[in-house]
Amino acid sequence: HAPPVVHGIALVPVTRLPDRLRQIFSFELFNAIQSKTFEAVYESNDNVVVSAPTGSGKTTIMELAICRLVGSTEQGSYKVIYQAPTKALCAEKKRDWDKLSTLGLICTELTGDTDFHQMSHVKNGDVIITTPEKWDSMTRRWQDHKKLLQMVKLFLVDEIHMLKESRGATLEVVITRMKSIGADVRFIALSATVPNSHDIATWLGKNCAYPNTPAYEARFDEDFRPVKLQKFVYGYNSTNNDFMFDKSLDKILPDVIKKHSAEKPTMIFCSTRQICQGTAKMLAEHLSKGEHRWPASDRSFSFRDRDLQNTALCGVAFHHAGLDQNDRSLVEKLFLEGSIFVICCTSTLAVGINLPAYLVILKNTNTFAEGRPKEYNDLEVMQMLGRAGRPQFDTAGVAVIMTKNENKDKYERMIAGTELIESCLHENLVEHLNAEIGMGTITDVSSAKLWLKSTLLWVRMKRNPSHYKIQGQTIVFFMDIEQKLEEICEKDVTHLQEAGMVYQSQEGRLKCTSAGTAMATYYIKLETMKGLLALRPGSKTAEILQAISEAQEFKELRMRVNERVVFREINKGLGMKYPLKGDISTTAHKANILIQFELGSMEYPTGEAFQKYSNSLIQDKSFVFQHVHRLIRCLIDCLNDTKDAITLKNALAVARCLSAKCWENSPNQLRQLDGIGPATVKKFAMANIRTLFDLAATEAHKIDMIASRNPPFGANVLKELRNIPNFTITVTQITKVEKMTPRLKVMCRADIGYTNKGIPSRFKGSMIIAYFLAECDGQLLDFRRIAVNKLQGGRDVKFTAEVVNPDQKITCYVSCENIVGTIKSAELRPDIEPSLFPPSPKSIPTLPRDGKRVRSHQRQEISGFAPATHLIKQEELSKGYKDAPSQDDFSYIDNIGKTYDDETARNTKLNARLQSESRSQTLEEPDTVEESLQLPNGNWACKHKCGDKSKCKHICCREGLERPPKIVKKK
């Protein structure tokens, strides 16, 4: 029989494929779009660009390309990369492509934030589903993954029309990089209907052998959409107030629904969660007063959210990420069943969930993103409108956009597919330029211009120069383009040099500083780097947390007006180690509180008014912790190149706490062990078991008894504890100083080991890495990372220290990078005759005090540093933090467990008596001021009169205070 013909295209039967490959397709005929591109995709190895409407079957085109590779290449010798702009789309594709296992292919997802755990999955996977940002991060270190990248044979790009959005710059860079470092990579690029898909074909080229010949290109209009979609754009008069404009649409919305819904399921996209709920309430009230447009449901249901329960009874629901998961699932189920007819939702429902409707309405095109109000981008609009039309129920659908009059033309062009794709690389270039300099691709302005000529930017600059502000004709025209490229490169190179990310070597080559390398490695934004490098020398934990919280990576973390009351309540909690001062209103405040909420194992406020925000807090906390690890690692790498031991030690402590999700010196460190939660921690704390090593010294049966658990709980806990290194460290002087010199140098040796019987090499599946740090009065002497399995039998570290006075001491630390409660230290006071020290100089060189850290390429010019006691002013910490606790206030030490040992109890009583005596002498003795003493770890000594402070259970005695104590006047 002759195959059917649709739109003049003979449909290709699936039987054209071998039996093994056709099993992944659940239909007998490819549709018109798939049939038209069948030969180019399945019967050649050339690059392909397809522009077609949403829902027209473009995914099958990618599957055909995979079949081509499977049928022509030996299994295990190739990798397929699929790129989508959002994690939700990636997750959706991962679910869909689990069917590829029938071809022997393993699908893996690479969209998280932890490279270490995911790289093993990537190496084992055949199809890697990822986002442009994640793949960019990985390929910036392509020399580390050279073998893996050379196995990439097929690169699938979904939604390539996102190139015109700000995030499109990353996709453009990634494709450009894969064209240069890949070994004969084939590109399949898919987009919604766009007028200039030919430019993408020109940029990609036919294949690696013919890069100057355009790729195969196929364009299809709306007639090829399986469900015909009517589209309407309505413009309305507006004021400058977006909220008031949205409220004004409430009056119009019921009439729009009545006009277009045909009493069929309707989905209304709203810009915020609050507007979702408000719109649903308004519609429910409207329906309850008048005649129901939909038949009443006889289905009984129960939602946790009261507002949702009330609106759902009228056939209207709201759906957003802040709802309880069970409520969201029930809304989706009832909508599919027909018990709910209208859903008011945020754009999160547009991807990842197959929930189509007959009518889709975009109520206001203004949303909140990147910390400010902005219009939806093309991808978001097309995804939302793509929910209109239900292939299983209808042959048509309706999409309505309600926007301001001034935006009406823009959205009409967008939905008609007549808006050009332009590159925005020149506006988002600086971080990518830094990465290419770090990789050695760019060494000067000339090589930067050459690199830019391999991007879509170059193609579009020649095609549409006026968009890029280029004037001139013919020969002058091309000179103007060259000049424009040079301007773009010089401007961003200058920005990077001024920020200390790159420098020009003596040979004239552009190179990354250590800060620039860290910025590229950890995928950090330039403005964030400026904030991290602005930390003052000797920064404390609170200042480091503040710098991280102000990172640009959190700009999408919105502080919603209604949430502020929750964060203010959390900020008052006992678990907030560094409570914030002033009004809690910014994104940085929110990030800071979320970090401390997690590290303090704080309980969510119990008030009924707070409960509706609990799910939002969990999701926002998860978002913050996706970024904090690479931010703190980046800071540590930058500090490694300085002499600032205090900030480095505090940053390492923050990194350790973030990994363990608990504070150092807190009983919550026990939660790092499997099966131990907050209730069990309290039981252990009451039994005076507050550290990992307290627990390790407890017998299994006693652990069972204290935790009220059955065996073998205690035995399993002890087994896990045996995998945590119990470090030993000593430090000795190995050279003797016998004569006076301007700078006395002593050679030291630190001996590091552990007391565990076995080799503690892995914890929770990850290799255990230790760090060693040596410092002298705040000056860094040595810092290095060591795999713990290399410490078997002990290891010595030799280093040199300069000392300038007989009171100085050298302190060495060893700890796990990611496990709280493992730090150990040792001190050494150099054995040097006091007479050998030169006279004290009148002025001592100090670290900069202007708040600016020395750039890494300038640091070798600094000849010396003063001891920390001279470097750090006893000034107030940043204005965002409350005063340190007073000396007789023990309530802040820990709010879990009240049991002290006998020695601590005696210390507490002694302090009270001494304080009382001090008060009684006030009237008799003249005033003298007792100065504050700074400890080697950068903290300040407390004023308690405890005997052996190293054994005292007062944390302030053992570790010191974060800030100078209040000045005590002696009488």
PDB file of C-alpha atoms in Angstrom, residues 522-529 548 550-557 623 627 630-631:
ATOM      1  CA  TYR A 522      33.583  26.909  40.606  1.00  0.00           C
ATOM      2  CA  TYR A 523      31.390  28.740  38.087  1.00  0.00           C
ATOM      3  CA  ILE A 524      31.156  31.977  40.086  1.00  0.00           C
ATOM      4  CA  LYS A 525      29.828  35.313  38.820  1.00  0.00           C
ATOM      5  CA  LEU A 526      32.218  38.272  38.650  1.00  0.00           C
ATOM      6  CA  GLU A 527      30.207  40.436  41.076  1.00  0.00           C
ATOM      7  CA  THR A 528      30.228  37.574  43.590  1.00  0.00           C
ATOM      8  CA  MET A 529      34.015  37.283  43.262  1.00  0.00           C
ATOM      9  CA  ILE A 548      28.375  34.255  50.798  1.00  0.00           C
ATOM     10  CA  GLU A 550      25.288  38.418  49.212  1.00  0.00           C
ATOM     11  CA  ALA A 551      26.370  36.290  46.219  1.00  0.00           C
ATOM     12  CA  GLN A 552      24.755  37.053  42.855  1.00  0.00           C
ATOM     13  CA  GLU A 553      23.971  33.350  42.573  1.00  0.00           C
ATOM     14  CA  PHE A 554      21.069  33.945  44.992  1.00  0.00           C
ATOM     15  CA  LYS A 555      19.464  36.808  43.053  1.00  0.00           C
ATOM     16  CA  GLU A 556      16.564  34.547  42.017  1.00  0.00           C
ATOM     17  CA  LEU A 557      15.854  33.841  45.700  1.00  0.00           C
ATOM     18  CA  PHE A 623      18.180  26.117  46.399  1.00  0.00           C
ATOM     19  CA  HIS A 627      25.250  27.004  45.629  1.00  0.00           C
ATOM     20  CA  ARG A 630      31.059  25.930  45.511  1.00  0.00           C
ATOM     21  CA  LEU A 631      30.978  29.488  46.886  1.00  0.00           C
TER      22      LEU A 631
END
